[in-house]
Coordinates of C-alpha atoms in Angstrom, one line a residue:
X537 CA 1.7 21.7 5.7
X538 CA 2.2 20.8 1.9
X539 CA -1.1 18.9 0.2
X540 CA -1.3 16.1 -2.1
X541 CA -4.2 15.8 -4.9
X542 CA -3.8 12.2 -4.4
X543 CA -4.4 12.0 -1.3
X544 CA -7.4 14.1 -1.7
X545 CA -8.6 11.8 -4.3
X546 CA -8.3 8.7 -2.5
X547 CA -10.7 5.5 -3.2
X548 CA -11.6 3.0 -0.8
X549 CA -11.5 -0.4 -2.6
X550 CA -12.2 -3.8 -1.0
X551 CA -8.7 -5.4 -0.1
X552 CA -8.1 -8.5 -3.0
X553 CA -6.1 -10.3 0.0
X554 CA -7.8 -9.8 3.2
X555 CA -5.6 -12.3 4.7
X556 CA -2.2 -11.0 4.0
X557 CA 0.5 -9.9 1.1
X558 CA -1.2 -11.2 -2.3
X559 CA 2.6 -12.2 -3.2
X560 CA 3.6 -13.4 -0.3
X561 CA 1.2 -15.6 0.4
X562 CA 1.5 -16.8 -3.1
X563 CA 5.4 -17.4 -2.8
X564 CA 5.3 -18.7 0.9
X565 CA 7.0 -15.2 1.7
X566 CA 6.7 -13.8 5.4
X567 CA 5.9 -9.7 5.8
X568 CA 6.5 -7.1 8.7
X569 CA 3.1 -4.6 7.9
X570 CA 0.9 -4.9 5.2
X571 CA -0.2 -2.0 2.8
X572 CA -3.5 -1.5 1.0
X573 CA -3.6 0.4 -2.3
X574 CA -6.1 2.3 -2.7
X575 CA -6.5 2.4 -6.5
X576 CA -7.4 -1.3 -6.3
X577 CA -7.3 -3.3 -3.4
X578 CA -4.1 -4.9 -3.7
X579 CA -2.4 -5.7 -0.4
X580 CA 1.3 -5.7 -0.2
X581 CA 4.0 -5.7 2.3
X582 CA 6.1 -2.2 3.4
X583 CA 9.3 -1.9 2.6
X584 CA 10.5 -3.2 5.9
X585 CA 9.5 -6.6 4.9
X586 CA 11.8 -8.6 2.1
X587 CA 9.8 -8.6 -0.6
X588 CA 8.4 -4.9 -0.7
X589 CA 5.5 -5.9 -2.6
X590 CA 3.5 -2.7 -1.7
X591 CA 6.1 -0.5 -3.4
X592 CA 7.1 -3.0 -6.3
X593 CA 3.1 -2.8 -7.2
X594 CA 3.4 0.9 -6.9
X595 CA 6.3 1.0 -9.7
X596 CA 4.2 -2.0 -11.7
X597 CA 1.4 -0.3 -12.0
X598 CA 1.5 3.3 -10.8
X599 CA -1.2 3.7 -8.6
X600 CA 0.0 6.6 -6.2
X601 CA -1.4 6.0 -2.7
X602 CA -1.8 3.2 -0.1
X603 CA -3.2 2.8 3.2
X604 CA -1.7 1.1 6.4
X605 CA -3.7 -2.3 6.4
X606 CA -2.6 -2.6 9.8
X607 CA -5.1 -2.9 13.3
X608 CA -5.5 0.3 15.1
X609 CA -4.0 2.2 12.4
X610 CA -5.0 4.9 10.3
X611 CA -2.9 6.7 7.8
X612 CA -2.5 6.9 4.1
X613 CA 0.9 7.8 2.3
X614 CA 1.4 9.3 -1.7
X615 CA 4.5 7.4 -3.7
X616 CA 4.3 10.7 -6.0
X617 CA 5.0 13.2 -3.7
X618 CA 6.2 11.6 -0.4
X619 CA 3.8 12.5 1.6
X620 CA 1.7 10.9 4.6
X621 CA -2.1 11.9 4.9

Protein backbone atom coordinates (compact mmCIF):
# COMPACT_ATOMS: atom_id res chain seq x y z
CA UNK A 1 0.00 0.00 0.00
CA UNK A 2 1.66 3.31 -1.24
CA UNK A 3 2.30 6.09 1.90
CA UNK A 4 2.00 9.66 2.00
CA UNK A 5 4.31 12.02 4.19
CA UNK A 6 1.33 14.16 4.52
CA UNK A 7 -0.67 12.15 5.79
CA UNK A 8 1.85 11.13 8.25
CA UNK A 9 2.32 14.61 9.19
CA UNK A 10 -1.13 15.45 9.76
CA UNK A 11 -2.36 18.32 12.47
CA UNK A 12 -5.44 18.34 14.25
CA UNK A 13 -6.69 22.03 14.27
CA UNK A 14 -9.87 23.24 15.85
CA UNK A 15 -12.59 23.55 12.91
CA UNK A 16 -13.04 27.71 12.18
CA UNK A 17 -16.80 26.70 11.23
CA UNK A 18 -18.10 24.17 13.42
CA UNK A 19 -21.44 24.63 12.05
CA UNK A 20 -20.88 24.09 8.47
CA UNK A 21 -18.94 25.28 5.05
CA UNK A 22 -17.25 28.70 6.12
CA UNK A 23 -18.29 29.84 2.36
CA UNK A 24 -21.39 28.51 2.30
CA UNK A 25 -22.73 29.65 5.07
CA UNK A 26 -21.36 32.99 4.23
CA UNK A 27 -23.01 33.04 0.62
CA UNK A 28 -26.36 31.22 1.71
CA UNK A 29 -24.85 28.10 -0.31
CA UNK A 30 -26.21 24.50 0.66
CA UNK A 31 -23.37 21.44 0.84
CA UNK A 32 -23.61 17.53 0.51
CA UNK A 33 -20.41 16.60 3.26
CA UNK A 34 -18.26 18.80 4.79
CA UNK A 35 -14.30 18.64 4.86
CA UNK A 36 -11.89 19.75 7.56
CA UNK A 37 -8.34 20.79 6.58
CA UNK A 38 -6.10 19.88 8.60
CA UNK A 39 -3.48 22.62 8.16
CA UNK A 40 -5.97 25.06 9.59
CA UNK A 41 -9.30 24.31 10.45
CA UNK A 42 -11.07 25.50 7.64
CA UNK A 43 -14.21 23.60 6.83
CA UNK A 44 -15.35 23.27 3.30
CA UNK A 45 -17.73 21.34 1.26
CA UNK A 46 -16.52 17.93 -1.04
CA UNK A 47 -16.71 18.18 -4.38
CA UNK A 48 -20.11 16.61 -4.53
CA UNK A 49 -21.54 19.76 -3.28
CA UNK A 50 -21.77 22.97 -5.86
CA UNK A 51 -19.42 25.06 -4.52
CA UNK A 52 -16.40 22.62 -3.77
CA UNK A 53 -15.07 24.81 -1.28
CA UNK A 54 -12.80 22.13 0.41
CA UNK A 55 -10.92 21.70 -2.83
CA UNK A 56 -11.02 25.41 -4.08
CA UNK A 57 -9.22 26.20 -0.43
CA UNK A 58 -6.86 23.36 -1.19
CA UNK A 59 -5.80 25.15 -4.68
CA UNK A 60 -6.00 28.77 -2.61
CA UNK A 61 -3.82 28.03 -0.28
CA UNK A 62 -2.11 24.59 -0.62
CA UNK A 63 -2.49 22.92 2.39
CA UNK A 64 -2.40 19.15 1.27
CA UNK A 65 -4.77 17.14 3.57
CA UNK A 66 -8.38 17.15 4.92
CA UNK A 67 -10.45 15.18 7.08
CA UNK A 68 -14.15 13.98 6.62
CA UNK A 69 -15.99 16.43 9.07
CA UNK A 70 -18.73 14.10 8.86
CA UNK A 71 -20.61 11.94 12.06
CA UNK A 72 -19.39 8.45 12.39
CA UNK A 73 -16.62 8.99 10.04
CA UNK A 74 -13.11 8.71 10.02
CA UNK A 75 -10.79 9.12 7.26
CA UNK A 76 -8.31 11.63 5.94
CA UNK A 77 -7.41 12.18 2.11
CA UNK A 78 -3.89 13.94 0.51
CA UNK A 79 -4.67 16.48 -2.61
CA UNK A 80 -0.84 15.93 -3.41
CA UNK A 81 -0.74 12.51 -3.93
CA UNK A 82 -4.42 11.15 -4.16
CA UNK A 83 -4.38 9.25 -1.52
CA UNK A 84 -6.92 8.22 1.47
CA UNK A 85 -5.41 7.60 5.02
Amino acid sequence: MPTCQHLALTQDPSPRTPQGCEECLSTGMRWVHLRRCLSCGHIGCCDSSPGKHATAHYKETEHPTVASFEPGEDWRWCYIDNIIG
